[in-house]
PDB file of C-alpha atoms in Angstrom:
ATOM      1  CA  MET P   1     -11.517   5.926  -3.420  1.00 56.00           C
ATOM      2  CA  ALA P   2      -8.783   7.147  -5.814  1.00 64.00           C
ATOM      3  CA  GLY P   3      -6.137   6.608  -3.123  1.00 68.00           C
ATOM      4  CA  GLU P   4      -7.317   3.038  -2.622  1.00 71.00           C
ATOM      5  CA  LEU P   5      -7.090   2.409  -6.376  1.00 71.00           C
ATOM      6  CA  ILE P   6      -3.502   3.652  -6.419  1.00 72.00           C
ATOM      7  CA  PHE P   7      -2.574   1.361  -3.543  1.00 72.00           C
ATOM      8  CA  ARG P   8      -4.231  -1.570  -5.277  1.00 69.00           C
ATOM      9  CA  ALA P   9      -2.320  -0.781  -8.498  1.00 72.00           C
ATOM     10  CA  LEU P  10       0.946  -0.678  -6.561  1.00 68.00           C
ATOM     11  CA  GLN P  11       0.117  -3.969  -4.857  1.00 66.00           C
ATOM     12  CA  GLN P  12      -0.757  -5.481  -8.248  1.00 62.00           C
ATOM     13  CA  ILE P  13       2.713  -4.593  -9.496  1.00 65.00           C
ATOM     14  CA  LEU P  14       4.149  -6.657  -6.674  1.00 60.00           C
ATOM     15  CA  LEU P  15       1.932  -9.642  -7.406  1.00 53.00           C
ATOM     16  CA  GLU P  16       2.456  -9.758 -11.177  1.00 53.00           C
ATOM     17  CA  ALA P  17       6.163  -9.052 -11.088  1.00 52.00           C
ATOM     18  CA  ARG P  18       7.148 -12.024  -8.970  1.00 45.00           C
ATOM     19  CA  VAL P  19       7.766 -13.888 -12.243  1.00 39.00           C
ATOM     20  CA  GLU P  20      10.394 -11.332 -13.314  1.00 43.00           C
ATOM     21  CA  SER P  21      13.934 -11.869 -12.064  1.00 46.00           C
ATOM     22  CA  GLY P  22      17.540 -10.848 -12.474  1.00 49.00           C
ATOM     23  CA  LYS P  23      18.935  -7.519 -11.310  1.00 56.00           C
ATOM     24  CA  THR P  24      20.929  -6.914 -14.485  1.00 64.00           C
ATOM     25  CA  GLU P  25      18.013  -7.728 -16.762  1.00 71.00           C
ATOM     26  CA  LEU P  26      15.629  -5.461 -14.863  1.00 69.00           C
ATOM     27  CA  SER P  27      18.163  -2.639 -14.572  1.00 81.00           C
ATOM     28  CA  GLN P  28      18.771  -2.780 -18.309  1.00 86.00           C
ATOM     29  CA  ALA P  29      15.023  -2.871 -18.937  1.00 85.00           C
ATOM     30  CA  LEU P  30      14.532   0.271 -16.834  1.00 86.00           C
ATOM     31  CA  LYS P  31      17.393   2.009 -18.616  1.00 90.00           C
ATOM     32  CA  ARG P  32      15.814   1.211 -21.997  1.00 89.00           C
ATOM     33  CA  ILE P  33      12.296   2.214 -20.912  1.00 88.00           C
ATOM     34  CA  ALA P  34      13.528   5.456 -19.316  1.00 88.00           C
ATOM     35  CA  LEU P  35      15.490   6.346 -22.452  1.00 90.00           C
ATOM     36  CA  GLU P  36      12.433   5.694 -24.646  1.00 89.00           C
ATOM     37  CA  ARG P  37      10.514   8.160 -22.471  1.00 89.00           C
ATOM     38  CA  GLY P  38      13.214  10.826 -22.582  1.00 91.00           C
ATOM     39  CA  PHE P  39      14.890  10.199 -19.226  1.00 94.00           C
ATOM     40  CA  ALA P  40      18.350   9.298 -18.020  1.00 92.00           C
ATOM     41  CA  ILE P  41      18.913   7.328 -14.840  1.00 92.00           C
ATOM     42  CA  SER P  42      20.591   9.116 -11.949  1.00 92.00           C
ATOM     43  CA  ASP P  43      21.639   6.288  -9.673  1.00 90.00           C
ATOM     44  CA  ASN P  44      22.309   6.455  -5.944  1.00 89.00           C
ATOM     45  CA  GLN P  45      24.139   4.446  -3.313  1.00 85.00           C
ATOM     46  CA  GLY P  46      21.014   2.700  -2.099  1.00 82.00           C
ATOM     47  CA  GLU P  47      21.843   0.821   1.086  1.00 87.00           C
ATOM     48  CA  GLY P  48      18.145   0.547   1.866  1.00 91.00           C
ATOM     49  CA  ASN P  49      17.699   4.289   1.372  1.00 95.00           C
ATOM     50  CA  CYS P  50      17.421   4.353  -2.419  1.00 94.00           C
ATOM     51  CA  MET P  51      13.823   5.613  -2.504  1.00 96.00           C
ATOM     52  CA  PHE P  52      14.746   8.464  -0.185  1.00 97.00           C
ATOM     53  CA  PHE P  53      17.901   9.337  -2.151  1.00 97.00           C
ATOM     54  CA  ALA P  54      15.867   9.358  -5.392  1.00 97.00           C
ATOM     55  CA  LEU P  55      13.082  11.471  -3.874  1.00 98.00           C
ATOM     56  CA  SER P  56      15.633  13.862  -2.374  1.00 97.00           C
ATOM     57  CA  GLU P  57      17.266  14.414  -5.749  1.00 97.00           C
ATOM     58  CA  GLN P  58      13.911  14.873  -7.480  1.00 97.00           C
ATOM     59  CA  LEU P  59      12.757  17.397  -4.876  1.00 97.00           C
ATOM     60  CA  GLU P  60      15.916  19.417  -5.461  1.00 96.00           C
ATOM     61  CA  VAL P  61      15.886  19.211  -9.270  1.00 95.00           C
ATOM     62  CA  ILE P  62      12.138  19.648  -9.802  1.00 93.00           C
ATOM     63  CA  LYS P  63      10.954  21.681  -6.801  1.00 94.00           C
ATOM     64  CA  GLY P  64      14.134  23.406  -5.605  1.00 95.00           C
ATOM     65  CA  ILE P  65      13.810  21.792  -2.168  1.00 95.00           C
ATOM     66  CA  GLN P  66      17.139  20.714  -0.709  1.00 97.00           C
ATOM     67  CA  MET P  67      16.648  17.978   1.851  1.00 97.00           C
ATOM     68  CA  PRO P  68      19.072  15.150   2.622  1.00 97.00           C
ATOM     69  CA  HIS P  69      17.637  11.645   2.414  1.00 97.00           C
ATOM     70  CA  ASP P  70      17.628  11.103   6.184  1.00 97.00           C
ATOM     71  CA  GLU P  71      15.761  14.342   6.847  1.00 98.00           C
ATOM     72  CA  LEU P  72      13.332  13.464   4.057  1.00 98.00           C
ATOM     73  CA  ARG P  73      12.694  10.087   5.699  1.00 98.00           C
ATOM     74  CA  ARG P  74      11.921  11.747   9.049  1.00 98.00           C
ATOM     75  CA  THR P  75       9.694  14.368   7.398  1.00 98.00           C
ATOM     76  CA  VAL P  76       7.609  11.854   5.453  1.00 98.00           C
ATOM     77  CA  VAL P  77       7.230   9.487   8.414  1.00 98.00           C
ATOM     78  CA  GLN P  78       6.139  12.397  10.626  1.00 98.00           C
ATOM     79  CA  HIS P  79       3.624  13.417   7.948  1.00 98.00           C
ATOM     80  CA  LEU P  80       2.230   9.860   7.919  1.00 98.00           C
ATOM     81  CA  ARG P  81       2.109   9.837  11.733  1.00 98.00           C
ATOM     82  CA  GLU P  82       0.003  13.021  11.636  1.00 98.00           C
ATOM     83  CA  ASN P  83      -2.120  11.821   8.676  1.00 97.00           C
ATOM     84  CA  PRO P  84      -2.826   8.095   9.156  1.00 98.00           C
ATOM     85  CA  ARG P  85      -6.002   7.994   7.041  1.00 96.00           C
ATOM     86  CA  LEU P  86      -7.198   8.592   3.499  1.00 94.00           C
ATOM     87  CA  PRO P  87      -9.800  11.372   3.077  1.00 93.00           C
ATOM     88  CA  ASP P  88     -12.589   8.756   3.172  1.00 93.00           C
ATOM     89  CA  GLY P  89     -11.397   7.608   6.607  1.00 94.00           C
ATOM     90  CA  THR P  90      -9.659   4.424   5.459  1.00 95.00           C
ATOM     91  CA  GLU P  91      -6.633   3.776   7.636  1.00 96.00           C
ATOM     92  CA  LEU P  92      -3.342   3.634   5.718  1.00 97.00           C
ATOM     93  CA  PHE P  93      -2.353   0.697   7.905  1.00 97.00           C
ATOM     94  CA  HIS P  94      -4.694  -1.445   5.753  1.00 95.00           C
ATOM     95  CA  PHE P  95      -2.123  -1.086   2.937  1.00 95.00           C
ATOM     96  CA  VAL P  96       0.841  -2.231   5.029  1.00 95.00           C
ATOM     97  CA  ASP P  97       2.014  -5.836   5.287  1.00 92.00           C
ATOM     98  CA  GLY P  98       4.202  -7.440   7.923  1.00 93.00           C
ATOM     99  CA  TYR P  99       3.682  -5.058  10.835  1.00 96.00           C
ATOM    100  CA  LYS P 100       1.552  -5.520  13.950  1.00 97.00           C
ATOM    101  CA  SER P 101       0.542  -1.863  14.184  1.00 97.00           C
ATOM    102  CA  TRP P 102       0.751   1.496  12.454  1.00 98.00           C
ATOM    103  CA  ASP P 103       3.209   2.649  15.117  1.00 98.00           C
ATOM    104  CA  ALA P 104       5.438  -0.406  14.504  1.00 98.00           C
ATOM    105  CA  TYR P 105       5.409   0.357  10.772  1.00 98.00           C
ATOM    106  CA  LEU P 106       6.312   4.030  11.311  1.00 98.00           C
ATOM    107  CA  THR P 107       9.015   3.133  13.831  1.00 98.00           C
ATOM    108  CA  SER P 108      10.552   0.754  11.288  1.00 97.00           C
ATOM    109  CA  MET P 109      10.365   3.361   8.513  1.00 98.00           C
ATOM    110  CA  MET P 110      12.308   5.816  10.701  1.00 97.00           C
ATOM    111  CA  VAL P 111      15.315   3.472  10.737  1.00 97.00           C
ATOM    112  CA  ASP P 112      18.096   4.300   8.282  1.00 96.00           C
ATOM    113  CA  GLY P 113      18.324   1.536   5.692  1.00 95.00           C
ATOM    114  CA  THR P 114      14.681   0.447   5.886  1.00 95.00           C
ATOM    115  CA  TRP P 115      13.302   0.159   2.371  1.00 94.00           C
ATOM    116  CA  GLY P 116      10.595   2.657   1.483  1.00 95.00           C
ATOM    117  CA  ASP P 117       7.316   1.381   0.072  1.00 94.00           C
ATOM    118  CA  HIS P 118       4.110   2.520  -1.624  1.00 94.00           C
ATOM    119  CA  VAL P 119       2.773   4.062   1.604  1.00 97.00           C
ATOM    120  CA  ILE P 120       5.939   6.159   1.893  1.00 97.00           C
ATOM    121  CA  LEU P 121       5.430   7.347  -1.702  1.00 97.00           C
ATOM    122  CA  HIS P 122       1.843   8.279  -0.840  1.00 97.00           C
ATOM    123  CA  GLY P 123       3.101  10.192   2.212  1.00 97.00           C
ATOM    124  CA  ALA P 124       5.762  11.999   0.167  1.00 97.00           C
ATOM    125  CA  ALA P 125       3.228  13.037  -2.500  1.00 96.00           C
ATOM    126  CA  ASN P 126       0.982  14.535   0.155  1.00 96.00           C
ATOM    127  CA  CYS P 127       3.741  16.021   2.276  1.00 96.00           C
ATOM    128  CA  PHE P 128       5.291  17.867  -0.684  1.00 95.00           C
ATOM    129  CA  GLN P 129       2.009  18.471  -2.556  1.00 94.00           C
ATOM    130  CA  THR P 130       3.244  16.910  -5.783  1.00 95.00           C
ATOM    131  CA  CYS P 131       2.568  13.924  -7.993  1.00 95.00           C
ATOM    132  CA  ILE P 132       5.176  11.178  -8.148  1.00 96.00           C
ATOM    133  CA  TYR P 133       5.403   9.204 -11.377  1.00 94.00           C
ATOM    134  CA  VAL P 134       7.041   5.793 -10.967  1.00 94.00           C
ATOM    135  CA  ILE P 135       8.339   4.155 -14.150  1.00 90.00           C
ATOM    136  CA  SER P 136       8.743   0.420 -13.705  1.00 88.00           C
ATOM    137  CA  SER P 137      11.409  -1.919 -15.064  1.00 87.00           C
ATOM    138  CA  LEU P 138       8.728  -4.533 -15.707  1.00 80.00           C
ATOM    139  CA  GLN P 139       8.180  -5.436 -19.324  1.00 66.00           C
ATOM    140  CA  ASN P 140       4.395  -4.990 -19.110  1.00 69.00           C
ATOM    141  CA  ARG P 141       4.945  -1.405 -17.878  1.00 67.00           C
ATOM    142  CA  HIS P 142       2.939  -1.101 -14.728  1.00 73.00           C
ATOM    143  CA  ASP P 143       3.796   2.559 -14.208  1.00 86.00           C
ATOM    144  CA  VAL P 144       1.995   4.389 -11.441  1.00 90.00           C
ATOM    145  CA  MET P 145       1.166   8.040 -10.818  1.00 92.00           C
ATOM    146  CA  ILE P 146       0.806   8.831  -7.130  1.00 92.00           C
ATOM    147  CA  CYS P 147      -0.916  12.148  -6.556  1.00 91.00           C
ATOM    148  CA  PRO P 148      -1.742  13.927  -3.324  1.00 93.00           C
ATOM    149  CA  GLU P 149      -5.235  13.825  -1.957  1.00 87.00           C
ATOM    150  CA  TYR P 150      -5.870  17.395  -3.065  1.00 80.00           C
ATOM    151  CA  ASP P 151      -5.467  19.295  -6.324  1.00 76.00           C
ATOM    152  CA  VAL P 152      -1.915  20.166  -7.390  1.00 72.00           C
ATOM    153  CA  THR P 153      -2.621  21.763 -10.731  1.00 69.00           C
ATOM    154  CA  GLY P 154       0.495  23.262 -12.230  1.00 66.00           C
ATOM    155  CA  SER P 155       2.859  21.325  -9.987  1.00 68.00           C
ATOM    156  CA  ASN P 156       5.788  19.605 -11.675  1.00 86.00           C
ATOM    157  CA  ARG P 157       5.817  15.911 -10.874  1.00 92.00           C
ATOM    158  CA  LEU P 158       8.702  13.948  -9.485  1.00 96.00           C
ATOM    159  CA  VAL P 159       9.838  10.990 -11.622  1.00 95.00           C
ATOM    160  CA  LEU P 160      11.347   7.852 -10.168  1.00 96.00           C
ATOM    161  CA  GLY P 161      12.500   4.662 -11.802  1.00 91.00           C
ATOM    162  CA  HIS P 162      11.866   1.363 -10.037  1.00 90.00           C
ATOM    163  CA  VAL P 163      13.963  -1.735 -10.630  1.00 86.00           C
ATOM    164  CA  PHE P 164      11.463  -4.245  -9.314  1.00 77.00           C
ATOM    165  CA  GLU P 165      12.102  -5.373  -5.724  1.00 75.00           C
ATOM    166  CA  LEU P 166      15.636  -4.014  -5.857  1.00 83.00           C
ATOM    167  CA  HIS P 167      16.151  -0.310  -6.300  1.00 90.00           C
ATOM    168  CA  TYR P 168      14.705   3.173  -6.863  1.00 92.00           C
ATOM    169  CA  VAL P 169      16.486   5.784  -8.964  1.00 95.00           C
ATOM    170  CA  SER P 170      15.844   9.383  -9.917  1.00 95.00           C
ATOM    171  CA  LEU P 171      14.962   9.944 -13.581  1.00 95.00           C
ATOM    172  CA  ILE P 172      16.243  13.159 -15.100  1.00 93.00           C
ATOM    173  CA  PRO P 173      14.821  14.444 -18.410  1.00 91.00           C
ATOM    174  CA  HIS P 174      17.179  14.422 -21.368  1.00 79.00           C
ATOM    175  CA  LYS P 175      17.612  17.875 -22.855  1.00 67.00           C
ATOM    176  CA  GLY P 176      14.787  18.168 -25.392  1.00 54.00           C
ATOM    177  CA  GLY P 177      13.388  14.778 -24.314  1.00 49.00           C
ATOM    178  CA  LYS P 178       9.783  13.960 -23.638  1.00 51.00           C
ATOM    179  CA  ASP P 179       8.582  12.931 -20.196  1.00 48.00           C
ATOM    180  CA  ASP P 180       5.746  10.542 -20.930  1.00 44.00           C
TER     181      ASP P 180
END
């Protein structure tokens, strides 16, 4: 049930944010929001891989796991292939739009340059047994905490910034800054 609520919250971000526009405006908004919360933006080259670049950097900085973005992509997709359901039996495919099957979705996600989505974040949280906090560039601050399906007490969370419908970045704490 908690997993379904997270997916619904992520989908709600997409619905409400359609009124927001402008890459520069949203990028500046994320920079301001991140700074207010004690973070600096660590940008990446993107090219459709921005979520994976950001997750890769966070895994290295926070968890000490060195994994290039392409290997991370393969690892998370394989984890989703092996774990296609929530603990209550709900198929993750119910939270995917635009694909005819779960296999078609996973095949697409394996391709370099394919944008990651909320299901990929869910897979990464479970694969690496860590929470992922996503700070949004949206003015009404629809931030989301994605946690694995099992307890991760004591685990440091990964923190990503999301410029709505455009880009994911890694957020690095400022020295002496707060993280909430």
